[in-house]
PDB file of C-alpha atoms and ligand atoms in Angstrom:
ATOM      1  CA  MET A  15      42.905 -12.933   5.524  1.00 86.00           C
ATOM      2  CA  ASN A  16      46.644 -12.472   5.709  1.00 93.00           C
ATOM      3  CA  TYR A  17      48.733 -12.500   8.843  1.00 95.00           C
ATOM      4  CA  TYR A  18      52.190 -11.057   9.398  1.00 96.00           C
ATOM      5  CA  THR A  19      54.768 -11.673  12.081  1.00 97.00           C
ATOM      6  CA  TYR A  20      58.095 -10.556  13.406  1.00 96.00           C
ATOM      7  CA  VAL A  21      60.132 -11.168  16.564  1.00 97.00           C
ATOM      8  CA  ASP A  22      60.814  -8.455  19.102  1.00 97.00           C
ATOM      9  CA  ARG A  23      64.419  -9.501  19.320  1.00 97.00           C
ATOM     10  CA  GLU A  24      65.168  -7.269  22.306  1.00 97.00           C
ATOM     11  CA  ASN A  25      63.034  -9.554  24.453  1.00 98.00           C
ATOM     12  CA  CYS A  26      63.887 -12.943  22.937  1.00 98.00           C
ATOM     13  CA  ILE A  27      65.619 -15.258  25.402  1.00 98.00           C
ATOM     14  CA  SER A  28      66.662 -17.863  22.825  1.00 98.00           C
ATOM     15  CA  CYS A  29      64.477 -20.602  24.234  1.00 98.00           C
ATOM     16  CA  ALA A  30      63.928 -22.105  20.755  1.00 98.00           C
ATOM     17  CA  ALA A  31      60.234 -22.780  21.326  1.00 98.00           C
ATOM     18  CA  CYS A  32      59.138 -20.830  18.253  1.00 98.00           C
ATOM     19  CA  GLY A  33      61.394 -22.760  15.906  1.00 98.00           C
ATOM     20  CA  ALA A  34      60.070 -26.009  17.325  1.00 98.00           C
ATOM     21  CA  ALA A  35      56.463 -24.909  16.805  1.00 98.00           C
ATOM     22  CA  ALA A  36      56.964 -23.249  13.432  1.00 98.00           C
ATOM     23  CA  PRO A  37      60.277 -24.282  11.863  1.00 98.00           C
ATOM     24  CA  ASN A  38      59.345 -22.744   8.519  1.00 98.00           C
ATOM     25  CA  LEU A  39      58.647 -19.359  10.078  1.00 98.00           C
ATOM     26  CA  PHE A  40      61.267 -18.829  12.793  1.00 98.00           C
ATOM     27  CA  LYS A  41      64.999 -19.331  12.701  1.00 98.00           C
ATOM     28  CA  TYR A  42      67.947 -18.133  14.790  1.00 98.00           C
ATOM     29  CA  ASP A  43      70.946 -15.940  14.201  1.00 97.00           C
ATOM     30  CA  VAL A  44      74.498 -16.734  15.330  1.00 97.00           C
ATOM     31  CA  LYS A  45      73.588 -15.585  18.848  1.00 97.00           C
ATOM     32  CA  ASP A  46      70.506 -17.838  18.866  1.00 98.00           C
ATOM     33  CA  ILE A  47      68.144 -14.876  18.822  1.00 98.00           C
ATOM     34  CA  ALA A  48      65.013 -15.678  16.857  1.00 98.00           C
ATOM     35  CA  TYR A  49      63.820 -13.920  13.736  1.00 98.00           C
ATOM     36  CA  ALA A  50      60.964 -14.368  11.308  1.00 98.00           C
ATOM     37  CA  CYS A  51      62.680 -15.991   8.365  1.00 97.00           C
ATOM     38  CA  LEU A  52      60.212 -15.296   5.538  1.00 97.00           C
ATOM     39  CA  ASP A  53      61.240 -11.654   5.348  1.00 96.00           C
ATOM     40  CA  ASN A  54      64.309 -11.196   7.573  1.00 95.00           C
ATOM     41  CA  ASN A  55      62.071 -10.124  10.427  1.00 96.00           C
ATOM     42  CA  ASN A  56      60.506  -7.182   8.650  1.00 94.00           C
ATOM     43  CA  GLY A  57      57.001  -8.461   9.287  1.00 95.00           C
ATOM     44  CA  ASN A  58      55.825  -7.702   5.778  1.00 95.00           C
ATOM     45  CA  ALA A  59      55.554 -11.161   4.202  1.00 96.00           C
ATOM     46  CA  PRO A  60      52.116 -12.786   4.400  1.00 97.00           C
ATOM     47  CA  ILE A  61      52.209 -16.039   6.319  1.00 98.00           C
ATOM     48  CA  PRO A  62      51.247 -19.012   4.114  1.00 98.00           C
ATOM     49  CA  PHE A  63      47.814 -20.326   5.011  1.00 97.00           C
ATOM     50  CA  ASP A  64      49.142 -23.754   5.953  1.00 98.00           C
ATOM     51  CA  GLU A  65      51.537 -22.163   8.464  1.00 98.00           C
ATOM     52  CA  ILE A  66      48.916 -20.168  10.398  1.00 98.00           C
ATOM     53  CA  GLU A  67      48.325 -22.887  12.973  1.00 98.00           C
ATOM     54  CA  ASN A  68      52.067 -23.198  13.600  1.00 98.00           C
ATOM     55  CA  LEU A  69      52.293 -19.434  13.902  1.00 98.00           C
ATOM     56  CA  ASN A  70      49.607 -19.436  16.567  1.00 98.00           C
ATOM     57  CA  ASP A  71      51.381 -22.247  18.415  1.00 98.00           C
ATOM     58  CA  ALA A  72      54.613 -20.258  18.379  1.00 98.00           C
ATOM     59  CA  PHE A  73      52.807 -17.115  19.494  1.00 98.00           C
ATOM     60  CA  GLU A  74      51.142 -18.869  22.412  1.00 98.00           C
ATOM     61  CA  GLY A  75      54.315 -20.721  23.375  1.00 98.00           C
ATOM     62  CA  CYS A  76      56.691 -17.783  23.485  1.00 98.00           C
ATOM     63  CA  PRO A  77      57.462 -17.157  27.171  1.00 98.00           C
ATOM     64  CA  THR A  78      58.407 -13.527  26.633  1.00 98.00           C
ATOM     65  CA  GLU A  79      55.623 -12.467  24.246  1.00 98.00           C
ATOM     66  CA  SER A  80      58.296 -11.608  21.707  1.00 98.00           C
ATOM     67  CA  ILE A  81      56.358 -12.876  18.710  1.00 98.00           C
ATOM     68  CA  LYS A  82      54.184 -10.163  17.235  1.00 97.00           C
ATOM     69  CA  ILE A  83      51.287 -10.874  14.885  1.00 97.00           C
ATOM     70  CA  SER A  84      49.221  -8.454  12.850  1.00 95.00           C
ATOM     71  CA  LYS A  85      46.605  -8.617  10.132  1.00 93.00           C
ATOM     72  CA  ILE A  86      48.379  -5.787   8.330  1.00 92.00           C
ATOM     73  CA  PRO A  87      52.067  -5.680   7.343  1.00 92.00           C
ATOM     74  CA  PHE A  88      54.487  -4.277   9.854  1.00 92.00           C
ATOM     75  CA  ASP A  89      56.731  -1.560   8.583  1.00 82.00           C
ATOM     76  CA  ASP A  90      60.471  -2.129   8.665  1.00 58.00           C
ATOM     77  CA  LYS A  91      60.635  -1.567  12.375  1.00 58.00           C
ATOM     78  CA  GLU A  92      63.819  -3.337  13.294  1.00 54.00           C
ATOM     79  CA  GLU A  93      67.404  -2.910  12.247  1.00 49.00           C
ATOM     80  CA  TRP A  94      69.751  -5.783  12.918  1.00 46.00           C
TER      81      TRP A  94
HETATM   82 FE1  LIG B  30      62.683 -16.045  21.490  1.00 75.80          FE
HETATM   83 FE2  LIG B  30      60.070 -16.349  22.035  1.00 75.80          FE
HETATM   84 FE3  LIG B  30      61.223 -17.758  20.089  1.00 75.80          FE
HETATM   85 FE4  LIG B  30      61.791 -18.286  22.641  1.00 75.80          FE
HETATM   86  S1  LIG B  30      59.779 -18.549  21.628  1.00 75.80           S
HETATM   87  S2  LIG B  30      63.269 -18.160  20.933  1.00 75.80           S
HETATM   88  S3  LIG B  30      61.744 -16.218  23.511  1.00 75.80           S
HETATM   89  S4  LIG B  30      60.942 -15.523  20.151  1.00 75.80           S
END
């Protein structure tokens, strides 16, 4: 089963927890706001199987619930 993710960047507080938990999935822009780096935060790239555990760690560790996960691709829901 595939999983997809993106960051609700409106609510990200730049705490850097997601990048620590899943450095291959989450990176930061010049303002230190997180984004899902596999697909420029579109939420349409399937997460590699060996990154699922890190994704869950990032999801559970985000203090603002900004990390969204779905079993179906997200549409291009964010412009930035
Ligand atoms: Fe932003 Fe959440 Fe990542 Fe912290 S863990 S940088 S609040 S998305």
